[in-house]
PDB file of C-alpha atoms in Angstrom:
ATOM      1  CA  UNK A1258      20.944   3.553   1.528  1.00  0.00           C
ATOM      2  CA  UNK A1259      17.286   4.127   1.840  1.00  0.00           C
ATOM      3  CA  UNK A1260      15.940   7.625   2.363  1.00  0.00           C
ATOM      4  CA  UNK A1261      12.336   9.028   2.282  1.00  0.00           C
ATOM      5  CA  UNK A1262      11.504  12.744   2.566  1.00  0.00           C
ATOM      6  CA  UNK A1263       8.455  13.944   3.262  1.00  0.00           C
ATOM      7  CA  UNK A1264       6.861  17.316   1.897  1.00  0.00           C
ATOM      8  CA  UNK A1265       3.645  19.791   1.868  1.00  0.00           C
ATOM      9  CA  UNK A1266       2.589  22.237   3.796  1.00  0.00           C
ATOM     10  CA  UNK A1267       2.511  22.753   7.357  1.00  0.00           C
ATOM     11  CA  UNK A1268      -0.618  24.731   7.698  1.00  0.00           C
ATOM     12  CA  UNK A1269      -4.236  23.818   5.765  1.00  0.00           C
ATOM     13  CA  UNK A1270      -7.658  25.634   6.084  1.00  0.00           C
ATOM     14  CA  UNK A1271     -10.441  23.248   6.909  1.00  0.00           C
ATOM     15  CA  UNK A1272     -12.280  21.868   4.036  1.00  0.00           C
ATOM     16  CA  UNK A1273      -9.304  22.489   2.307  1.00  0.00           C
ATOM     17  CA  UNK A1274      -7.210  19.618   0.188  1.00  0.00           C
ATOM     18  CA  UNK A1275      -4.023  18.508   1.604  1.00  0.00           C
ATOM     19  CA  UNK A1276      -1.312  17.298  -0.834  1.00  0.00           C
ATOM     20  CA  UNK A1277       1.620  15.330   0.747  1.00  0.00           C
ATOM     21  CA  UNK A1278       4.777  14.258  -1.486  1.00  0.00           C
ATOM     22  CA  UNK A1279       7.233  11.289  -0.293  1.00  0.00           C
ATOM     23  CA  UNK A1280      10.618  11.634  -2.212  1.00  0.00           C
ATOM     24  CA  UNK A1281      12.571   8.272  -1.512  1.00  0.00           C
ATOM     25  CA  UNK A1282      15.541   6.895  -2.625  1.00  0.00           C
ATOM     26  CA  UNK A1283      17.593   3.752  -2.367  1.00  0.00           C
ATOM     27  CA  UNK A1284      15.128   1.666  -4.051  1.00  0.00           C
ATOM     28  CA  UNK A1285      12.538   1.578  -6.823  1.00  0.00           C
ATOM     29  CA  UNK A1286       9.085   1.276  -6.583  1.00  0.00           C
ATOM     30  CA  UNK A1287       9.000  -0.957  -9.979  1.00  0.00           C
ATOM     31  CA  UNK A1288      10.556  -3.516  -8.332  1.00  0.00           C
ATOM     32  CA  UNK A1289       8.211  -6.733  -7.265  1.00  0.00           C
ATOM     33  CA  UNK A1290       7.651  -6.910  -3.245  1.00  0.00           C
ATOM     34  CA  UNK A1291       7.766  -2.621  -2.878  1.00  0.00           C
ATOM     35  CA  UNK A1292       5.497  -0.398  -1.731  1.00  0.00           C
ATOM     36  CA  UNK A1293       4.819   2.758   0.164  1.00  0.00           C
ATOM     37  CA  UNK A1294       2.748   3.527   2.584  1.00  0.00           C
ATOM     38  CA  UNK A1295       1.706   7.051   4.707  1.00  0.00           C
ATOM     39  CA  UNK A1296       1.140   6.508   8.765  1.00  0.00           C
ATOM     40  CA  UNK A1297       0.181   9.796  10.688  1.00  0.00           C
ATOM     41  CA  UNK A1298       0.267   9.991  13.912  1.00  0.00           C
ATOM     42  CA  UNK A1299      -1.743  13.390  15.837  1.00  0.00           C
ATOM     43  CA  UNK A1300       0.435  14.556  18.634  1.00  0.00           C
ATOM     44  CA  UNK A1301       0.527  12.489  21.680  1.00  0.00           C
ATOM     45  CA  UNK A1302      -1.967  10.162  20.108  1.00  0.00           C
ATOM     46  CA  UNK A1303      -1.077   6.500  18.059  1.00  0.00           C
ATOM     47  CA  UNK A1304      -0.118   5.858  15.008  1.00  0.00           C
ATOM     48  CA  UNK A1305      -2.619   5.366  12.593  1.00  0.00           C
ATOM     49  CA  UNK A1306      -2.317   3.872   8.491  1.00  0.00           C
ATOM     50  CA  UNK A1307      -3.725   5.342   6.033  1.00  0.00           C
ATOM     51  CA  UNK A1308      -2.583   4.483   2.695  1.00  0.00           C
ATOM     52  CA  UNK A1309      -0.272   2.056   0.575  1.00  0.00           C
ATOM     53  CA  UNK A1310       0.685   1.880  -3.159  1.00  0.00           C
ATOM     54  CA  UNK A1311       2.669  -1.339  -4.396  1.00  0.00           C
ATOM     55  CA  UNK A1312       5.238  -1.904  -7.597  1.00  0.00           C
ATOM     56  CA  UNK A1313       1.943  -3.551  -9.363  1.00  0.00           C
ATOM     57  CA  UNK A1314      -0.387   0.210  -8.761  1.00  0.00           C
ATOM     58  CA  UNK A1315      -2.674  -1.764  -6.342  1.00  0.00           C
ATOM     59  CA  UNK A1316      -3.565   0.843  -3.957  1.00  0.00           C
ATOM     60  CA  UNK A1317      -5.148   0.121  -0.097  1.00  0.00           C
ATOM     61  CA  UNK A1318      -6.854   2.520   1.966  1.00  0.00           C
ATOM     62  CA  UNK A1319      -7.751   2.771   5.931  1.00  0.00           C
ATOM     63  CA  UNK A1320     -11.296   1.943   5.975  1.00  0.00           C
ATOM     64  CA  UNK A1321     -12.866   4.720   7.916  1.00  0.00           C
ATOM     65  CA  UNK A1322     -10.584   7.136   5.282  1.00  0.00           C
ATOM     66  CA  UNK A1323     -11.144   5.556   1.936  1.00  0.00           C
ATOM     67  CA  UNK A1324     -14.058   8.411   0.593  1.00  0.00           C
ATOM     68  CA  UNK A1325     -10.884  11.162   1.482  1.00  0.00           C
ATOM     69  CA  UNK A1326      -8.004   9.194   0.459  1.00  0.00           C
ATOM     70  CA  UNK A1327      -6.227   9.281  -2.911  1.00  0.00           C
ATOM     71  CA  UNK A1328      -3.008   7.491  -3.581  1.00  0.00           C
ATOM     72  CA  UNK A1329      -0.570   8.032  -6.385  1.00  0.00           C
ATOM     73  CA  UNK A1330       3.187   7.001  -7.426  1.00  0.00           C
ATOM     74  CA  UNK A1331       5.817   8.695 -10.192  1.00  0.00           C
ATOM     75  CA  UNK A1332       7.900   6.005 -10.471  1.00  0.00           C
ATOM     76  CA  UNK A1333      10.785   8.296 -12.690  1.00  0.00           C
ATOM     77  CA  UNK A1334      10.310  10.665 -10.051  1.00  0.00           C
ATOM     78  CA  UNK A1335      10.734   8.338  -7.255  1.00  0.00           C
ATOM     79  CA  UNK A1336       8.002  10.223  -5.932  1.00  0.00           C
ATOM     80  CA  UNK A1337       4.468   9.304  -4.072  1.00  0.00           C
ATOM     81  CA  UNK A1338       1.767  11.331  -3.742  1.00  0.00           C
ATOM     82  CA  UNK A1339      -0.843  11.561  -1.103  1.00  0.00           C
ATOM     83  CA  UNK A1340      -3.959  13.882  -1.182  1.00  0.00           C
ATOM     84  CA  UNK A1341      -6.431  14.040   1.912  1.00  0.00           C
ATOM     85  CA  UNK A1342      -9.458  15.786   0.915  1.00  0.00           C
ATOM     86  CA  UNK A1343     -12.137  18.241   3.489  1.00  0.00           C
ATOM     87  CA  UNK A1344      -9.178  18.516   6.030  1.00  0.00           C
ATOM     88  CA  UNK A1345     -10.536  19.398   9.695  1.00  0.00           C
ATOM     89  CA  UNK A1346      -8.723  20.252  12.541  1.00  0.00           C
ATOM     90  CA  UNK A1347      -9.307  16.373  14.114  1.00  0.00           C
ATOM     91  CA  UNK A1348      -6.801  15.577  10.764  1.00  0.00           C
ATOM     92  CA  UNK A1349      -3.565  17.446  12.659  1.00  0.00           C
ATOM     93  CA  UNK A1350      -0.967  15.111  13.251  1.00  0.00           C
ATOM     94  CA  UNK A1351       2.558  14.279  11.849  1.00  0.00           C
ATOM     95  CA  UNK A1352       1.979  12.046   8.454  1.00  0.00           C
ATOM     96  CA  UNK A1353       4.699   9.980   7.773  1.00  0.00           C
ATOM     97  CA  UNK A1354       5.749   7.838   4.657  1.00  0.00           C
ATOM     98  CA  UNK A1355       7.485   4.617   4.498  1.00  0.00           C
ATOM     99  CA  UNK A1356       8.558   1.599   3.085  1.00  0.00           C
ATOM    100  CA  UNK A1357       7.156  -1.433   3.111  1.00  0.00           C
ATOM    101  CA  UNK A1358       7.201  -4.843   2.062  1.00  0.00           C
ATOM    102  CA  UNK A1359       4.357  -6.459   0.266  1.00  0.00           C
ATOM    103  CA  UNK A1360       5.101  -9.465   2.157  1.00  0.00           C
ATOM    104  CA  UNK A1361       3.268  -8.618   4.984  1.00  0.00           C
ATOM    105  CA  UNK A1362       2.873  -4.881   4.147  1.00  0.00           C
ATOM    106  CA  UNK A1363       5.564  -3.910   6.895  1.00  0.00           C
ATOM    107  CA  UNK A1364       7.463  -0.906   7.786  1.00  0.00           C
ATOM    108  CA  UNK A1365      11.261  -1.292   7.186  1.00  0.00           C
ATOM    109  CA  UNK A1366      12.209   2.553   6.600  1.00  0.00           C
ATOM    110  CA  UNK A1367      10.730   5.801   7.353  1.00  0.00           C
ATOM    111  CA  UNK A1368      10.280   9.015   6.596  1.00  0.00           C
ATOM    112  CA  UNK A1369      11.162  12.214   9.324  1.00  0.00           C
ATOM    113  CA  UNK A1370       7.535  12.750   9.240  1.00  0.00           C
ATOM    114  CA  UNK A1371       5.706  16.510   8.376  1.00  0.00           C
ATOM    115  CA  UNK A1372       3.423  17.900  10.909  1.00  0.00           C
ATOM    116  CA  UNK A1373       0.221  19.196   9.088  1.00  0.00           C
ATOM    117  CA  UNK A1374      -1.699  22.096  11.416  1.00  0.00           C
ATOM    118  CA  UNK A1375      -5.579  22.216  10.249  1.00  0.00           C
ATOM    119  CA  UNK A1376      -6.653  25.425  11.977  1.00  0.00           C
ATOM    120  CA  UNK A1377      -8.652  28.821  10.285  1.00  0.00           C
TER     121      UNK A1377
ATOM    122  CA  UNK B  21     -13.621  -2.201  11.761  1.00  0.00           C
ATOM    123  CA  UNK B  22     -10.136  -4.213  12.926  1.00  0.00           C
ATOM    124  CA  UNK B  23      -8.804  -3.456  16.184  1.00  0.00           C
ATOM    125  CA  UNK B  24      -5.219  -4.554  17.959  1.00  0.00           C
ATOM    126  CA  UNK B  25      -5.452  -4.171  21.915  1.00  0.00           C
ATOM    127  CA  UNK B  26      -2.306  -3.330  24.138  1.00  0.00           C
ATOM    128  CA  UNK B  27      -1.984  -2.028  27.512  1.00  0.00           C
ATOM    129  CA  UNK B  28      -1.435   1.662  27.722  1.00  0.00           C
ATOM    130  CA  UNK B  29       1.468   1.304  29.963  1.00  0.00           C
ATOM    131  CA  UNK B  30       4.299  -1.051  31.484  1.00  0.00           C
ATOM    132  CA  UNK B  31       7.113  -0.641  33.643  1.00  0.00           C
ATOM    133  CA  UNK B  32      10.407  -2.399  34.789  1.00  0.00           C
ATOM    134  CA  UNK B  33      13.294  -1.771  36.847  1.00  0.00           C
ATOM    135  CA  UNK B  34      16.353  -2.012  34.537  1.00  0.00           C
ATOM    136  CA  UNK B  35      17.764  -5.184  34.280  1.00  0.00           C
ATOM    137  CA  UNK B  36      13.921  -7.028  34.254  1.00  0.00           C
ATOM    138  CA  UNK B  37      12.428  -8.445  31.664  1.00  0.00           C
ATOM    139  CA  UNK B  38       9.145  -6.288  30.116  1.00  0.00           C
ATOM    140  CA  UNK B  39       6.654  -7.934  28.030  1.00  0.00           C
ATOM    141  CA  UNK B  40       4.106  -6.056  25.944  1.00  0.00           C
ATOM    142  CA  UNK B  41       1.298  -7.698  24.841  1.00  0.00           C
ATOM    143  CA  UNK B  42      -0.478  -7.334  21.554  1.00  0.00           C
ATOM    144  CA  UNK B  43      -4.264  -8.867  20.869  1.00  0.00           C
ATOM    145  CA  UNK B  44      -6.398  -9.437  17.560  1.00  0.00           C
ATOM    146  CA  UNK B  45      -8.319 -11.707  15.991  1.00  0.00           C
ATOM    147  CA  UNK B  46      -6.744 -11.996  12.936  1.00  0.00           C
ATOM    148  CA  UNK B  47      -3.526 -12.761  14.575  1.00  0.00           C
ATOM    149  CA  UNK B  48      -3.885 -16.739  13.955  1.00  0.00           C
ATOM    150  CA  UNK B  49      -3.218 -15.676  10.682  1.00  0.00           C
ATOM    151  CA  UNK B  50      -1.258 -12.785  10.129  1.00  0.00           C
ATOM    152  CA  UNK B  51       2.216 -11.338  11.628  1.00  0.00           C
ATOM    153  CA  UNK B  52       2.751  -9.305  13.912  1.00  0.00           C
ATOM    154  CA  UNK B  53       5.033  -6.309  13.831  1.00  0.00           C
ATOM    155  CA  UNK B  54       6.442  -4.369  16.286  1.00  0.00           C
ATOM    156  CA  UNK B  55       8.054  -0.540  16.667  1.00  0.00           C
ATOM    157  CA  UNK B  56       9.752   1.748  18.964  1.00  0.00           C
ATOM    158  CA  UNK B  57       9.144   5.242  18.664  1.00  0.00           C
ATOM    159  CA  UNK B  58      11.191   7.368  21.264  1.00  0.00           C
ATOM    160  CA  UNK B  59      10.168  10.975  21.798  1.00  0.00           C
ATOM    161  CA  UNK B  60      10.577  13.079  18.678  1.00  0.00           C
ATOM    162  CA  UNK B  61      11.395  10.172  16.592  1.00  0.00           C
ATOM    163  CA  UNK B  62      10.000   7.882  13.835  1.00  0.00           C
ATOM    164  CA  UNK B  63       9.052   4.965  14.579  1.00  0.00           C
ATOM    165  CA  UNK B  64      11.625   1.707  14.370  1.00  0.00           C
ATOM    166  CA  UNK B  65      11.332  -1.745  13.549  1.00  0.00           C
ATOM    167  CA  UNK B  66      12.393  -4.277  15.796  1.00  0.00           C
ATOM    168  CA  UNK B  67      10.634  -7.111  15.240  1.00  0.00           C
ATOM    169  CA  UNK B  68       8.669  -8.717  12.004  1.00  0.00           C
ATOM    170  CA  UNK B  69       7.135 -11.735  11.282  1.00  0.00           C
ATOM    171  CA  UNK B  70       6.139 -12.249  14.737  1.00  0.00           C
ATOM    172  CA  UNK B  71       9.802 -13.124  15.825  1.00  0.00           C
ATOM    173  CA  UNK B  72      12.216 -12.161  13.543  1.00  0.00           C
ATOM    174  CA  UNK B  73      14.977  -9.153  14.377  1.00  0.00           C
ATOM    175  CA  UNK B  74      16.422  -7.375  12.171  1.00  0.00           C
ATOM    176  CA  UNK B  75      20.013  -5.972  11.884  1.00  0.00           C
ATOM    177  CA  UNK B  76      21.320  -3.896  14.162  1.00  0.00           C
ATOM    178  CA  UNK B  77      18.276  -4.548  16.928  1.00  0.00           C
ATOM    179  CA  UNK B  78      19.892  -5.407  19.995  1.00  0.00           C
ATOM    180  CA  UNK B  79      19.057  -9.200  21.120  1.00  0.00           C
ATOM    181  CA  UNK B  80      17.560  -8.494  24.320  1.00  0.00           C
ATOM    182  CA  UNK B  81      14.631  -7.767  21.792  1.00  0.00           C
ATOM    183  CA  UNK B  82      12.225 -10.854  21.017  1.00  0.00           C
ATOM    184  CA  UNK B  83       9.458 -11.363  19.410  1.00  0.00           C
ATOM    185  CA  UNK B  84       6.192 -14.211  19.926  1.00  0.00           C
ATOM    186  CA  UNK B  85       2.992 -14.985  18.798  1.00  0.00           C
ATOM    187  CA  UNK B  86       0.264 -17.747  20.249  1.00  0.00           C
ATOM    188  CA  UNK B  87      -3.539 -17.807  18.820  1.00  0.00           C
ATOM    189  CA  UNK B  88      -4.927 -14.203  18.858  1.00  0.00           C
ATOM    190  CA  UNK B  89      -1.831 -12.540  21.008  1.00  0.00           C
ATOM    191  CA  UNK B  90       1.682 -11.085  19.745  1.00  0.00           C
ATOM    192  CA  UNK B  91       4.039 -10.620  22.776  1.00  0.00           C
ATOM    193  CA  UNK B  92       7.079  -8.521  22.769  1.00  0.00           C
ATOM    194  CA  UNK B  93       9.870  -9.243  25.353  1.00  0.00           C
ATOM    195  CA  UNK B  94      12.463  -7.334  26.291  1.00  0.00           C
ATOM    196  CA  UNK B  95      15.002  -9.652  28.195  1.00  0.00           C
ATOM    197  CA  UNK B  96      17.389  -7.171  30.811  1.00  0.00           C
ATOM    198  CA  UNK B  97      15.644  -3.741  29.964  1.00  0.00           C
ATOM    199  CA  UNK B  98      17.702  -0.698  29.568  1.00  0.00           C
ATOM    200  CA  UNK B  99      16.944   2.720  30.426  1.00  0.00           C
ATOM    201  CA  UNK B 100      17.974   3.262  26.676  1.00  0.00           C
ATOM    202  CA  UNK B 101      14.397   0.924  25.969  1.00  0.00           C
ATOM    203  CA  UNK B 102      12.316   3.426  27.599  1.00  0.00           C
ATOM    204  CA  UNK B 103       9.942   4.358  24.320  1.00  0.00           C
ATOM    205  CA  UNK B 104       6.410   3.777  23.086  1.00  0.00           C
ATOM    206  CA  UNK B 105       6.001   0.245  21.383  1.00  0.00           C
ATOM    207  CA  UNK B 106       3.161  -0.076  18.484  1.00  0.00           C
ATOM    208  CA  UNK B 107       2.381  -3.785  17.292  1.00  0.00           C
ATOM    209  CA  UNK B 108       1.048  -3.608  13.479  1.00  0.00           C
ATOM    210  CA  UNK B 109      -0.610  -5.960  11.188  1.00  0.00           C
ATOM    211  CA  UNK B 110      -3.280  -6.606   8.759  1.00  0.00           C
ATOM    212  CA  UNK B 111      -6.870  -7.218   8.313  1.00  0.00           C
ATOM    213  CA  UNK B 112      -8.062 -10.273   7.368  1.00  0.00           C
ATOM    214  CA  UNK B 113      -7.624  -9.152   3.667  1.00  0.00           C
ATOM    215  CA  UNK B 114      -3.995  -8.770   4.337  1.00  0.00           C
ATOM    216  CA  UNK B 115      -4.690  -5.501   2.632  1.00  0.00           C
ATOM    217  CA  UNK B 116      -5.365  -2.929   5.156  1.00  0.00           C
ATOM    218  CA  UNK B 117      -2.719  -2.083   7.910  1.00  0.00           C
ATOM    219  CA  UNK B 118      -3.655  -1.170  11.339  1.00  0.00           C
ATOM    220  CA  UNK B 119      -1.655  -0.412  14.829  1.00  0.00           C
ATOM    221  CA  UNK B 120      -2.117  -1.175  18.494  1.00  0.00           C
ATOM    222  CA  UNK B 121      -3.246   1.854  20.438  1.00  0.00           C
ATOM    223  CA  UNK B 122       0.448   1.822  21.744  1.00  0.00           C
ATOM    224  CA  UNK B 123       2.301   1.105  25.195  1.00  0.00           C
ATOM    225  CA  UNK B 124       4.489   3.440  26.912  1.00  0.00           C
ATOM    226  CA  UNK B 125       7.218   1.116  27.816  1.00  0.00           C
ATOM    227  CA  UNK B 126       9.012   2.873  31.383  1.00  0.00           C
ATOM    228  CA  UNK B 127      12.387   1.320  32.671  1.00  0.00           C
ATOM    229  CA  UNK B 128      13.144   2.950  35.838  1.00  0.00           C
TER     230      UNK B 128
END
């Protein structure tokens, strides 16, 4: 059964650094064809990628988020890490993880989402 | 930078068939994906590859893709179907993902 658990805080200053942590289980991130990826989404707005990380450490950012972006995996953790960096309020939205397949860098499972508030 | 196009919104009686439309240039190419995120939920999967369903997606769900558009059909909608519907796929890379802007999908 495949689980993934998103975690960080709800509220961030602007300019501040957000940290987001995606706890998964059900599969490992060492195996060939895995990866996970973080989607936010600001309320009533789309979805939007951001990230992924694959079994191999190749890492792919959005293009308009790349210079804010940094991606990061624990594989004996099960873990992956997400930092945003100079958070403004434009960045509140839920931010979900998933998994995906490197065949075609889909979505199969995902994550409950976290909502992240950028406000003074 | 990439872009997919949908319409914002599409509606059916029950019992019609919807189709959402997906458009990008890459498309040729690359698969298309589609989810349905209901109100307060994460998104679901219920179609890859373009046309593929997987388990536990009710068959009324299909899935097609011709030059630059991805089309999702929904054969006998169900009040149950009402939901926003994101298509998803890659750049050109294949590296970088990116989402249609989203339709609102109402069956009423």
């Amino acid at each position: 059964q495949v689980t993934l658990r998103e975690s960080g805080p709800a509220l961030v200053k602007p300019t501040q650094t957000l940290t987001l942590t995606c706890t998964f289980s059900g599969f490992s991130l060492s195996t060939s064809g895995m990866c996970v990826s973080w989607i936010r989404q600001p309320p009533g707005k789309a979805l939007e990628w951001l990230a992924l990380i694959d079994w191999d450490d190749d890492k792919y950012y959005s293009t308009s988020l790349k210079t804010r972006l940094t991606i990061s995996k624990d594989t004996s953790k099960n873990q992956v890490v997400l930092t945003m960096t100079n958070m403004d309020p434009v960045d509140t939205a839920t931010y979900y993880c998933a998994r995906c397949i490197a065949a075609g860098y889909y979505f199969d499972y995902w994550g409950q989402g976290t909502l992240v508030t950028v406000s003074s | 930078s990439y872009e997919l196009t949908q319409p914002p919104s599409v509606s059916v009686s029950p019992g019609q068939t919807a189709r959402i439309t997906c458009s990008g240039d890459a498309l040729p190419k690359k698969y298309a994906y589609w989810y349905q995120q209901k109100s307060g939920q994460a998104p679901v999967l219920v179609i890859y590859e373009d046309s593929k369903r997987p388990s536990g997606i009710p068959e009324r769900f299909s899935g097609s893709s011709s030059g630059t558009m991805a089309t999702l059909t929904i054969s006998g909608a169900q009040v149950e179907d009402e939901a926003d519907y994101y298509c998803y796929s890659t750049d050109s890379s294949g590296n970088r993902g990116v989402f249609g802007g989203g339709t609102k999908l109402t069956v009423l």
